[in-house]
Short mmCIF file of C-alpha atoms in Angstrom, two decimals:
data_model
loop_
_atom_site.label_atom_id
_atom_site.label_comp_id
_atom_site.label_asym_id
_atom_site.label_seq_id
_atom_site.Cartn_x
_atom_site.Cartn_y
_atom_site.Cartn_z
CA MET A 1 92.60 102.21 36.27
CA PRO A 2 94.70 99.96 38.60
CA THR A 3 93.54 99.66 42.21
CA THR A 4 95.32 98.92 45.48
CA ASN A 5 94.28 97.09 48.64
CA LEU A 6 94.88 100.06 50.98
CA SER A 7 91.17 100.51 51.43
CA GLU A 8 90.82 97.05 52.95
CA THR A 9 90.55 96.67 56.73
CA ILE A 10 93.95 96.46 58.46
CA ASP A 11 94.24 93.15 60.29
CA PHE A 12 97.32 91.82 62.11
CA ASN A 13 95.64 88.59 63.14
CA GLY A 14 98.19 86.40 65.02
CA GLN A 15 101.17 88.72 64.43
CA GLU A 16 103.38 89.22 67.49
CA PHE A 17 104.02 92.69 68.90
CA PHE A 18 106.46 93.41 71.73
CA VAL A 19 105.68 96.37 73.97
CA GLY A 20 108.27 98.05 76.18
CA LEU A 21 106.80 100.15 79.00
CA ASP A 22 108.60 102.80 81.04
CA VAL A 23 106.08 103.24 83.82
CA HIS A 24 105.78 106.45 85.83
CA LYS A 25 103.17 107.88 88.16
CA LYS A 26 101.83 110.47 85.69
CA SER A 27 102.63 108.93 82.29
CA TRP A 28 103.85 105.86 80.43
CA SER A 29 106.40 105.83 77.63
CA VAL A 30 105.51 103.03 75.22
CA THR A 31 107.56 101.46 72.42
CA VAL A 32 106.12 98.76 70.14
CA ARG A 33 108.24 96.42 68.00
CA SER A 34 107.36 93.71 65.51
CA LEU A 35 109.38 91.75 62.93
CA ASN A 36 112.62 93.37 64.22
CA HIS A 37 111.33 96.89 63.57
CA GLN A 38 110.09 99.65 65.84
CA VAL A 39 106.55 100.29 64.63
CA ALA A 40 105.29 102.78 67.22
CA HIS A 41 106.31 104.99 70.08
CA PHE A 42 103.98 107.17 72.13
CA THR A 43 103.35 108.60 75.57
CA GLN A 44 100.05 107.95 77.29
CA PRO A 45 98.31 108.35 80.67
CA PRO A 46 99.16 105.68 83.28
CA SER A 47 96.38 103.26 82.37
CA ALA A 48 96.38 99.63 81.28
CA LYS A 49 92.99 100.11 79.62
CA ALA A 50 94.28 103.06 77.59
CA LEU A 51 97.22 100.98 76.39
CA TYR A 52 94.98 98.08 75.42
CA ARG A 53 92.65 100.36 73.43
CA THR A 54 95.57 101.96 71.59
CA LEU A 55 97.14 98.63 70.69
CA GLN A 56 93.86 97.19 69.50
CA THR A 57 93.20 100.27 67.37
CA LYS A 58 96.65 100.43 65.78
CA PHE A 59 97.36 96.71 65.47
CA THR A 60 93.99 94.99 65.34
CA GLY A 61 94.15 91.27 65.95
CA GLY A 62 97.76 91.28 67.07
CA LYS A 63 99.23 89.13 69.81
CA PHE A 64 100.82 91.39 72.40
CA TYR A 65 103.71 90.83 74.82
CA SER A 66 104.76 93.54 77.23
CA ALA A 67 107.24 94.20 80.03
CA TYR A 68 108.04 96.89 82.55
CA GLU A 69 110.57 97.34 85.35
CA ALA A 70 109.74 96.34 88.92
CA GLY A 71 109.19 99.43 91.03
CA PHE A 72 106.78 101.62 92.90
CA CYS A 73 103.66 100.48 91.03
CA GLY A 74 103.91 96.89 92.21
CA THR A 75 101.99 94.23 90.30
CA GLY A 76 98.63 95.96 89.87
CA TYR A 77 99.26 96.98 86.26
CA HIS A 78 100.65 93.50 85.55
CA GLU A 79 97.41 91.90 86.71
CA GLN A 80 95.31 94.31 84.64
CA LEU A 81 97.35 93.74 81.48
CA CYS A 82 97.17 89.97 81.84
CA LYS A 83 93.40 90.06 82.33
CA MET A 84 93.07 91.99 79.05
CA GLY A 85 94.97 89.32 77.16
CA ILE A 86 98.38 90.99 77.03
CA THR A 87 101.15 88.63 78.10
CA ASN A 88 103.12 90.79 80.53
CA ILE A 89 106.20 90.23 82.66
CA ILE A 90 107.84 92.37 85.32
CA VAL A 91 111.63 92.51 85.07
CA HIS A 92 114.34 93.50 87.50
CA ALA A 93 116.02 96.69 86.30
CA ALA A 94 119.48 95.16 86.71
CA ASP A 95 118.53 92.29 84.37
CA ILE A 96 117.98 94.56 81.35
CA PRO A 97 121.19 94.52 79.22
CA GLN A 98 122.59 98.01 78.67
CA THR A 99 125.58 99.43 76.84
CA ASP A 100 127.76 102.11 78.39
CA LYS A 101 126.19 104.64 76.02
CA GLN A 102 122.69 103.69 77.16
CA LYS A 103 123.65 104.06 80.81
CA LYS A 104 124.94 107.60 80.20
CA ASN A 105 122.03 108.66 78.00
CA LYS A 106 119.03 107.51 80.02
CA THR A 107 115.59 108.80 79.00
CA ASP A 108 112.07 107.40 79.04
CA LEU A 109 112.27 106.80 75.29
CA HIS A 110 115.53 104.88 75.56
CA ASP A 111 114.26 102.82 78.49
CA SER A 112 111.03 101.72 76.79
CA ARG A 113 112.91 101.11 73.53
CA SER A 114 115.50 98.95 75.29
CA ILE A 115 112.82 96.89 77.06
CA ALA A 116 110.90 96.31 73.82
CA GLU A 117 114.05 95.34 71.92
CA HIS A 118 115.28 92.82 74.50
CA LEU A 119 111.77 91.47 75.01
CA GLU A 120 111.55 90.71 71.29
CA LYS A 121 114.96 89.00 71.36
CA GLY A 122 113.94 86.88 74.34
CA ASN A 123 116.63 88.31 76.62
CA LEU A 124 114.29 89.21 79.49
CA ARG A 125 113.15 86.97 82.30
CA GLY A 126 110.29 88.06 84.50
CA ILE A 127 110.44 88.02 88.28
CA HIS A 128 108.19 85.70 90.26
CA VAL A 129 104.89 87.44 90.97
CA LEU A 130 103.27 86.51 94.27
CA SER A 131 99.52 86.23 94.59
CA ARG A 132 97.66 89.31 95.80
CA GLU A 133 96.92 87.64 99.14
CA GLN A 134 100.58 86.72 99.61
CA GLN A 135 101.69 90.26 98.77
CA GLU A 136 99.31 91.67 101.37
CA LEU A 137 100.66 89.23 103.96
CA ARG A 138 104.19 90.34 103.04
CA SER A 139 103.12 93.96 103.56
CA LEU A 140 102.16 93.11 107.14
CA PHE A 141 105.63 91.69 107.78
CA ARG A 142 107.29 94.75 106.24
CA LEU A 143 105.04 96.98 108.34
CA ARG A 144 106.52 95.28 111.39
CA GLU A 145 110.01 96.00 110.07
CA SER A 146 109.18 99.69 109.77
CA ALA A 147 107.72 99.59 113.30
CA VAL A 148 111.03 98.18 114.59
CA ARG A 149 112.87 101.09 112.97
CA ASP A 150 110.41 103.55 114.54
CA VAL A 151 111.06 102.07 117.98
CA THR A 152 114.81 102.35 117.44
CA ARG A 153 114.52 106.00 116.38
CA SER A 154 112.34 106.90 119.37
CA ASN A 155 114.69 105.08 121.71
CA ASN A 156 117.73 106.87 120.28
CA ARG A 157 116.02 110.28 120.52
CA LEU A 158 115.33 109.77 124.21
CA LYS A 159 118.83 108.48 124.90
CA SER A 160 120.34 111.41 123.01
CA PHE A 161 118.24 113.79 125.11
CA MET A 162 119.44 112.11 128.32
CA LEU A 163 123.06 112.24 127.21
CA TYR A 164 122.82 115.92 126.27
CA TYR A 165 121.55 116.86 129.75
CA ASN A 166 123.75 114.30 131.55
CA ILE A 167 120.79 112.34 132.92
CA GLU A 168 121.86 108.96 134.29
CA ILE A 169 119.48 106.29 135.52
CA PRO A 170 120.54 104.99 138.96
CA LYS A 171 121.82 101.40 139.19
CA THR A 172 119.09 100.75 141.76
CA VAL A 173 116.50 101.29 139.03
CA THR A 174 118.20 99.27 136.27
CA ALA A 175 121.65 97.81 135.82
CA SER A 176 121.53 97.85 132.01
CA SER A 177 121.39 100.62 129.45
CA PHE A 178 118.04 99.32 128.13
CA LEU A 179 115.20 101.73 128.76
CA SER A 180 112.89 99.29 130.51
CA LYS A 181 109.40 100.05 131.78
CA ARG A 182 110.82 100.71 135.24
CA ALA A 183 113.47 103.05 133.80
CA LEU A 184 110.82 105.00 131.88
CA GLU A 185 108.75 105.36 135.06
CA TRP A 186 111.78 106.81 136.85
CA LEU A 187 112.38 109.22 133.98
CA GLY A 188 108.72 110.21 134.01
CA ASN A 189 108.98 111.32 137.65
CA LEU A 190 112.15 113.30 137.03
CA GLU A 191 111.76 117.09 137.02
CA LEU A 192 114.12 119.15 134.86
CA ASN A 193 115.16 122.77 135.42
CA SER A 194 112.35 124.19 133.29
CA GLN A 195 108.84 123.28 132.23
CA ALA A 196 109.94 123.18 128.58
CA GLY A 197 112.59 120.56 129.34
CA THR A 198 110.13 118.45 131.35
CA LEU A 199 107.53 118.62 128.57
CA THR A 200 110.12 117.59 125.97
CA LYS A 201 111.17 114.62 128.09
CA GLU A 202 107.57 113.52 128.67
CA ASN A 203 106.76 113.65 124.96
CA LEU A 204 109.85 111.62 124.09
CA ILE A 205 108.86 108.99 126.67
CA GLN A 206 105.27 108.88 125.37
CA GLN A 207 106.52 108.52 121.81
CA LEU A 208 108.74 105.57 122.74
CA GLN A 209 105.95 103.89 124.71
CA HIS A 210 103.54 104.36 121.81
CA GLN A 211 105.95 102.88 119.27
CA ARG A 212 106.67 99.88 121.51
CA THR A 213 102.95 99.23 121.98
CA ARG A 214 102.39 99.53 118.23
CA LEU A 215 105.23 97.10 117.52
CA GLY A 216 103.81 94.59 119.97
CA ASN A 217 100.34 94.79 118.40
CA ILE A 218 101.68 94.33 114.86
CA THR A 219 103.80 91.35 115.98
CA LYS A 220 100.73 89.69 117.50
CA LEU A 221 98.76 90.24 114.29
CA LEU A 222 101.58 88.77 112.21
CA ARG A 223 101.82 85.65 114.35
CA LYS A 224 98.06 85.20 114.18
CA GLN A 225 98.15 85.42 110.38
CA MET A 226 100.97 82.86 110.27
CA GLN A 227 98.98 80.43 112.38
CA THR A 228 95.94 81.00 110.16
CA GLN A 229 97.43 80.97 106.66
CA HIS A 230 100.65 78.93 107.02
CA SER A 231 100.13 77.00 110.25
CA LYS A 232 101.85 73.76 109.16
CA ALA A 233 104.84 75.37 107.45
CA TYR A 234 105.20 77.86 110.31
CA GLU A 235 105.36 75.04 112.85
CA LEU A 236 107.92 73.14 110.77
CA LEU A 237 110.20 76.16 110.40
CA LEU A 238 110.13 76.79 114.15
CA SER A 239 111.73 73.37 114.64
CA VAL A 240 114.89 74.48 112.78
CA PRO A 241 117.76 75.58 115.10
CA GLY A 242 118.14 79.35 115.29
CA TYR A 243 114.72 80.04 113.78
CA GLY A 244 112.41 82.19 115.83
CA ALA A 245 108.88 83.36 115.14
CA ILE A 246 110.04 86.39 113.13
CA THR A 247 112.55 84.49 110.96
CA ALA A 248 109.95 81.82 110.17
CA ALA A 249 107.35 84.47 109.36
CA ALA A 250 109.84 86.34 107.17
CA LEU A 251 110.57 83.28 105.03
CA LEU A 252 106.90 82.44 104.58
CA THR A 253 105.85 86.00 103.75
CA GLU A 254 108.74 86.92 101.46
CA ILE A 255 109.05 83.63 99.59
CA GLY A 256 105.47 82.44 99.63
CA CYS A 257 106.03 79.10 97.94
CA PHE A 258 109.33 77.20 98.26
CA GLU A 259 108.44 75.08 95.23
CA ARG A 260 109.13 78.06 92.96
CA PHE A 261 112.88 77.35 93.31
CA ASP A 262 113.79 74.22 91.34
CA ASP A 263 117.50 74.65 92.02
CA PRO A 264 118.81 75.14 95.59
CA ASP A 265 121.43 77.54 94.19
CA ASP A 266 118.65 79.76 92.81
CA TYR A 267 117.08 79.75 96.26
CA THR A 268 120.26 80.66 98.13
CA GLY A 269 121.13 83.17 95.39
CA TYR A 270 117.80 84.90 95.98
CA LEU A 271 118.64 85.07 99.68
CA GLY A 272 122.06 86.53 98.88
CA ILE A 273 124.11 83.88 100.71
CA MET A 274 125.89 82.43 97.68
CA PRO A 275 129.53 83.27 96.85
CA TRP A 276 130.12 86.00 94.29
CA ASN A 277 132.73 84.59 91.88
CA ASP A 278 134.86 86.37 89.29
CA SER A 279 136.83 84.13 86.94
CA SER A 280 139.24 84.85 84.11
CA GLY A 281 140.94 81.92 82.42
CA GLU A 282 142.28 79.65 85.13
CA THR A 283 141.98 82.34 87.80
CA LEU A 284 138.95 82.20 90.08
CA ARG A 285 138.34 84.89 92.68
CA THR A 286 135.65 84.74 95.34
CA LYS A 287 134.42 88.19 96.34
CA GLY A 288 132.27 87.15 99.26
CA ILE A 289 128.48 87.02 99.23
CA GLN A 290 126.42 88.45 96.42
CA PRO A 291 125.47 92.12 96.77
CA ARG A 292 122.09 91.47 95.18
CA CYS A 293 119.70 89.79 97.60
CA ASN A 294 116.43 89.96 99.44
CA LYS A 295 117.43 92.58 102.02
CA HIS A 296 114.61 91.52 104.35
CA LEU A 297 115.77 87.91 104.69
CA ARG A 298 119.57 87.82 104.65
CA PRO A 299 120.11 89.72 107.94
CA LEU A 300 117.59 87.48 109.72
CA LEU A 301 119.28 84.31 108.46
CA ILE A 302 122.71 85.56 109.56
CA GLU A 303 121.25 86.31 112.99
CA ALA A 304 119.64 82.85 113.06
CA ALA A 305 123.03 81.32 112.27
CA TRP A 306 124.67 82.97 115.28
CA THR A 307 121.85 81.69 117.48
CA ALA A 308 122.03 78.17 116.04
CA ILE A 309 125.73 77.65 116.76
CA ARG A 310 125.04 78.47 120.42
CA THR A 311 122.06 76.15 120.79
CA ALA A 312 122.58 73.21 118.40
CA PRO A 313 125.79 71.09 118.76
CA GLU A 314 125.54 69.68 115.22
CA ILE A 315 125.34 73.20 113.77
CA PHE A 316 128.27 74.33 115.91
CA ALA A 317 130.27 71.34 114.64
CA TYR A 318 129.58 72.43 111.06
CA TYR A 319 130.64 76.00 111.94
CA SER A 320 133.83 74.76 113.61
CA ARG A 321 134.97 72.96 110.46
CA HIS A 322 135.01 76.27 108.57
CA ALA A 323 135.71 78.86 111.25
CA ALA A 324 139.47 78.24 111.34
CA LYS A 325 139.92 80.00 107.98
CA ASP A 326 137.44 82.85 108.42
CA ASN A 327 134.65 83.03 111.00
CA LYS A 328 132.66 85.55 108.94
CA HIS A 329 132.63 83.27 105.91
CA ALA A 330 131.83 80.36 108.20
CA ILE A 331 128.72 82.02 109.62
CA VAL A 332 127.48 82.70 106.09
CA LYS A 333 127.93 78.99 105.35
CA VAL A 334 125.87 78.20 108.43
CA ALA A 335 123.18 80.65 107.30
CA ARG A 336 123.09 78.95 103.90
CA LYS A 337 122.79 75.54 105.56
CA LEU A 338 119.93 76.75 107.77
CA ALA A 339 118.15 78.26 104.76
CA LEU A 340 118.35 74.92 102.92
CA ILE A 341 117.19 73.06 106.03
CA GLY A 342 114.21 75.40 106.29
CA ARG A 343 113.32 74.77 102.65
CA GLY A 344 113.73 71.04 103.16
CA VAL A 345 111.48 70.70 106.20
CA VAL A 346 108.69 72.62 104.48
CA LEU A 347 108.90 70.67 101.22
CA LYS A 348 109.08 67.30 102.99
CA GLY A 349 106.53 68.20 105.65
CA GLU A 350 108.73 66.87 108.47
CA LYS A 351 110.23 68.62 111.48
CA TYR A 352 113.98 69.12 111.76
CA GLN A 353 115.93 66.08 112.94
CA ALA A 354 119.43 66.65 114.28
CA ASP A 355 120.55 63.12 113.29
CA TYR A 356 118.90 63.13 109.85
CA LEU A 357 122.17 62.89 107.90
CA GLN A 358 123.45 60.05 110.12
CA LYS A 359 120.26 58.05 109.59
CA LYS A 360 120.42 58.71 105.85
CA GLN A 361 124.03 57.48 105.71
CA GLN A 362 123.19 54.37 107.72
CA GLY A 363 120.31 53.64 105.33
CA LYS A 364 122.65 53.83 102.35
CA GLN A 365 125.13 51.47 104.04
CA LYS A 366 122.40 48.91 104.70
CA GLN A 367 121.26 49.09 101.07
CA GLY A 368 124.86 48.66 99.93
#
């Protein structure tokens, strides 16, 4: 009687499998592809170990590649998958090609299937994953950002309360609208028509004072960490016109390593201060700066640009050459220049020199 080999042990030694993951808090949707075919789809608990066990059971000896969208779960699962021998990447959701039909029919199955398919075709490029220590340092910077928003909210609540009850701070106390320490002391001594109103006012003042104190403490901790972990680079960035302690800290915490950008255009594109072009045939339209950017860095660099043109003559001269056409576009050009200067001083290990370009030009003339 003829026999078959079905009873032999299944072994996919060296065969490549591409795993698309749609990651959620309570479950994962998993699609597995190999040799241009979908070979498995299943839903499992949110666990890298569970996925590894399943893959090893179904496709023993296989070589696994996986990908999931960047999101709430951070890079923890990425680190676990890589430690288990699964080559994983994290992709930006906007970088996953989608048809119009896929956009209108979005489910966990379709998402994981799309990721697996494009991963197998080589269409996906993973984002840069910072080290765990660098991510934790970045969290401290972003905590300060949230503290700034909390101070703004508390300040606006108190000002809204004052406006509603027509409370005006005398010019003898403060000449500005800023609620200074002296202004808050005056408000604290003010008695309203009822105890309820006075208690509300006192709580709003205490809330604002608490948030300001918290912001100050977090800022001190951030500066201390900068001086401990990135002391040299931090000092170099502070030499750049327009850069303050927060802008320098933001670049070092959000970027981590400037060497990761081989092309300056990739660097400025990440910051969102590159032109957004739309071309068709011989027609080229510039639509301003790119909408996709690091939202934590671009506003700080624009602010640094406004400061630099007021304090550095050479930067103001650069701004003047472009401001005649459009001052908003010109300030973005200045921000881009400052971003490249910041990258340059860190990579070269030298402080900013206002006459650097002149010296470089003179050196070329002597060589010529």
